[in-house]
Short mmCIF file of C-alpha atoms in Angstrom, two decimals:
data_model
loop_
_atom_site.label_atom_id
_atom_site.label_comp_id
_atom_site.label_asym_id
_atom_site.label_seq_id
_atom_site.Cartn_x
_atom_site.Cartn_y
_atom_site.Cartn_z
CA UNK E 11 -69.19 48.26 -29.86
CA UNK E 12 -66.80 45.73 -29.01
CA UNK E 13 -68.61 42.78 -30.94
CA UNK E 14 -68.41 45.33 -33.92
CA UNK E 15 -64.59 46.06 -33.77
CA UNK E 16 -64.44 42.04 -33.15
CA UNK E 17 -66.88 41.45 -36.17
CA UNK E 18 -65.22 43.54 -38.53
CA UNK E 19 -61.84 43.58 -37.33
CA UNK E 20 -61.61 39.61 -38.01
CA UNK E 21 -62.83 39.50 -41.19
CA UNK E 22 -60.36 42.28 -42.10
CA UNK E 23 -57.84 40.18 -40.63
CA UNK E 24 -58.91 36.89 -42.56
CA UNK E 25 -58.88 39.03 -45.59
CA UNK E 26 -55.44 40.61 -45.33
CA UNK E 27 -54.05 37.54 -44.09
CA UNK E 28 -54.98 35.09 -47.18
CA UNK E 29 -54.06 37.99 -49.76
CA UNK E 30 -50.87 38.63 -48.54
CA UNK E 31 -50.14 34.83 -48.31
CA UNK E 32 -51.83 34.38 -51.71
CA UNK E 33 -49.52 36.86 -53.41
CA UNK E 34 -46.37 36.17 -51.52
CA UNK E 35 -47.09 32.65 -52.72
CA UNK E 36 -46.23 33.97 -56.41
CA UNK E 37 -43.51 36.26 -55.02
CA UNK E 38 -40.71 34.51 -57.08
CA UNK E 39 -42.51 35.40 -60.20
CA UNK E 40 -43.01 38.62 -59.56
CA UNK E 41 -40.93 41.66 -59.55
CA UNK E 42 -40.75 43.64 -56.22
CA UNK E 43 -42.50 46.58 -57.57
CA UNK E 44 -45.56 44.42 -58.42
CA UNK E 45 -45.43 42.66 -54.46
CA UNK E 46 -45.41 46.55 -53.30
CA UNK E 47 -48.63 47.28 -55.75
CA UNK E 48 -50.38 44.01 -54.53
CA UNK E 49 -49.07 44.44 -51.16
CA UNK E 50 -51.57 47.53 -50.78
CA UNK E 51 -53.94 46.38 -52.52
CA UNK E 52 -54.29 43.76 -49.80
CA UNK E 53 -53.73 46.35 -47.12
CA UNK E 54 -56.57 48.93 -48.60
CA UNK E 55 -58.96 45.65 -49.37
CA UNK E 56 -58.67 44.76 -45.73
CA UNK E 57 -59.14 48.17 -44.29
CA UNK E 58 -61.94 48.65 -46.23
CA UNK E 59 -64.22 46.30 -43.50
CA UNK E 60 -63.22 50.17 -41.31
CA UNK E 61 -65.87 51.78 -43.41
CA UNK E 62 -68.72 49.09 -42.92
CA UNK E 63 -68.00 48.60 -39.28
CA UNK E 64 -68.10 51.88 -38.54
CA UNK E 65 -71.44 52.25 -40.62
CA UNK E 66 -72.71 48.70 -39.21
CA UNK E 67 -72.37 50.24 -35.51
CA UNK E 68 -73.68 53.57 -36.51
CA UNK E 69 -76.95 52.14 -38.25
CA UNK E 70 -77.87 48.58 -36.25
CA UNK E 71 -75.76 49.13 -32.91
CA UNK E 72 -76.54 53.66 -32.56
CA UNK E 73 -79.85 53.64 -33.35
CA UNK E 74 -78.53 56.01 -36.79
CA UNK E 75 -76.01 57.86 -34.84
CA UNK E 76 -72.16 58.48 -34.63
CA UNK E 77 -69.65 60.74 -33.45
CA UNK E 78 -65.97 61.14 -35.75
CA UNK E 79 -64.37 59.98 -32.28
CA UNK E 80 -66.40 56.95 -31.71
CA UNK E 81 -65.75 56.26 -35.16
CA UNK E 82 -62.19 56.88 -35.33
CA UNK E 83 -62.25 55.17 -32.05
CA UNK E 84 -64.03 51.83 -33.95
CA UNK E 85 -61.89 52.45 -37.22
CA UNK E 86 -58.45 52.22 -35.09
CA UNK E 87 -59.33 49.48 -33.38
CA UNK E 88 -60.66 47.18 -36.66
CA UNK E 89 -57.17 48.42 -38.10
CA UNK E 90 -55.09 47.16 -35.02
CA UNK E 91 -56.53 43.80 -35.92
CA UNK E 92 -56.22 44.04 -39.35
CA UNK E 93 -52.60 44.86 -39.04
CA UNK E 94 -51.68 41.74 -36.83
CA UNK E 95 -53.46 39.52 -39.73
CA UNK E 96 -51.20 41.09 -42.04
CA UNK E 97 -48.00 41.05 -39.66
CA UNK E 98 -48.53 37.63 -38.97
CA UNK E 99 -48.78 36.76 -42.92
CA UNK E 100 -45.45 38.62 -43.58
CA UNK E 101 -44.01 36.80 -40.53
CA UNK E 102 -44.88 33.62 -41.77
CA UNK E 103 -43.94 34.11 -45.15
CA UNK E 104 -40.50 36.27 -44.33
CA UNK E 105 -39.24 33.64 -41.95
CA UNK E 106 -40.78 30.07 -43.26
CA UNK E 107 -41.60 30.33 -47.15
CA UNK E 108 -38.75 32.53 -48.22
CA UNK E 109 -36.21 32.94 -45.76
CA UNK E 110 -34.02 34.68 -48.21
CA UNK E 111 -36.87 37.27 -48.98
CA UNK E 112 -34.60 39.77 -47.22
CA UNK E 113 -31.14 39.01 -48.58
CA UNK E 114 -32.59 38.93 -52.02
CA UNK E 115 -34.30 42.20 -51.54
CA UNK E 116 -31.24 44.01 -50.69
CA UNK E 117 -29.34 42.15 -53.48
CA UNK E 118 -31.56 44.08 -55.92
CA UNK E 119 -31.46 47.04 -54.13
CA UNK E 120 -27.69 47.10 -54.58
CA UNK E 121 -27.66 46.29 -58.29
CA UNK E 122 -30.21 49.03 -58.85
CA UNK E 123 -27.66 51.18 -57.13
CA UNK E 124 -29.69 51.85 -54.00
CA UNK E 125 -27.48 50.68 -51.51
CA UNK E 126 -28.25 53.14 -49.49
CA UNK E 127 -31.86 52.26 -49.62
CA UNK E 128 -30.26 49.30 -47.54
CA UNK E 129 -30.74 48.13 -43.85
CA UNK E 130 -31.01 44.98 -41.65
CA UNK E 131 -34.20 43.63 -41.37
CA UNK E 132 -35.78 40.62 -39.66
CA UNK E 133 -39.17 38.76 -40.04
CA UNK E 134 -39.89 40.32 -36.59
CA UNK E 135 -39.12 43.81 -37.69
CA UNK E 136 -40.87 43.46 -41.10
CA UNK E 137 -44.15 41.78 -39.33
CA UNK E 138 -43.68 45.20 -36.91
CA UNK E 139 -43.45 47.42 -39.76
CA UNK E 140 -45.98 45.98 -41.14
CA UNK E 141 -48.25 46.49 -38.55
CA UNK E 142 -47.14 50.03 -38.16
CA UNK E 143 -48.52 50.85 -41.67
CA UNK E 144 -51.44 48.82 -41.77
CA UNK E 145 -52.70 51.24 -38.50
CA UNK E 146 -51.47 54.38 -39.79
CA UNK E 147 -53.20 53.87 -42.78
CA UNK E 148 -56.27 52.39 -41.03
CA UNK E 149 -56.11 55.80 -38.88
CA UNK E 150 -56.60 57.81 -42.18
CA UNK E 151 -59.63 55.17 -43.13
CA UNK E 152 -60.99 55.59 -40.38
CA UNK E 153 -60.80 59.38 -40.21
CA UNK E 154 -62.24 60.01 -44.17
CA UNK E 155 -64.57 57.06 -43.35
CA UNK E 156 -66.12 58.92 -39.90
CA UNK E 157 -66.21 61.88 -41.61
CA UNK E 158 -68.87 60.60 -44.23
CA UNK E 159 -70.72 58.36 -42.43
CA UNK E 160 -71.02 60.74 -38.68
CA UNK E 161 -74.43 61.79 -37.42
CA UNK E 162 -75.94 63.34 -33.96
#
């Protein structure tokens, strides 16, 4: 199992990390709505290695078999990884290619009059947040992606 969750987990983490850099890279061309649409796109792309590690385990490691906890269990764990590819990405980009990425966020926030959209952030707490989502929505992967592919 764990050469699975390593497997998968690390390509899912290659993946997210070189789309979110890719796009970021364009970030200054882009509106913010557009990062948000391409930001999960990445995030869904790179959780999508949940479904074929679960079903790589179930078929060549199970001998055909797997239980929704063992495959939440494998899902989770791919999406831990895949979320510090992506953290790291935002880190990188939040606090060396575009320092300002927060200031100029909450600059258009206030002219769109959503100030009170508004609070301090940091590259650490964005990477964190990041992470956060990438595993919550990796948990919901994981769950609709046990749930087709689990066999006794």
């Amino acid at each position: 199992m764990k050469s699975t969750i390593n497997k998968y987990g690390l390509f899912g983490a290659i993946t997210g990390f070189v789309i979110f850099i890719s796009h970021l890279a364009f970030a200054k061309n882009l509106s913010y709505s557009t990062l948000e649409v391409l930001g999960y796109i990445s995030i869904f792309l790179s959780l999508s290695f949940i479904y074929f590690g679960i079903k790589h385990f179930r078929d060549n490691v199970n001998e055909g078999s797997i239980t929704l906890g063992k495959a939440l269990m494998i899902g989770l764990l791919i999406s831990v990884l895949v979320g510090i590819g992506i953290a790291i990405a935002d880190f990188i980009y939040t606090k060396f290619l575009n320092p300002n990425f927060f200031e100029d966020y909450t600059q258009m926030l206030i002219e769109q009059g959503r100030g009170d959209e508004v609070f301090e952030m940091t590259s650490l707490m964005g990477a964190t947040f990041m992470l956060v989502l990438v595993v919550i929505i990796g948990f919901i992967v994981s769950l609709i992606s046990g749930l087709i592919l689990q066999r006794k």
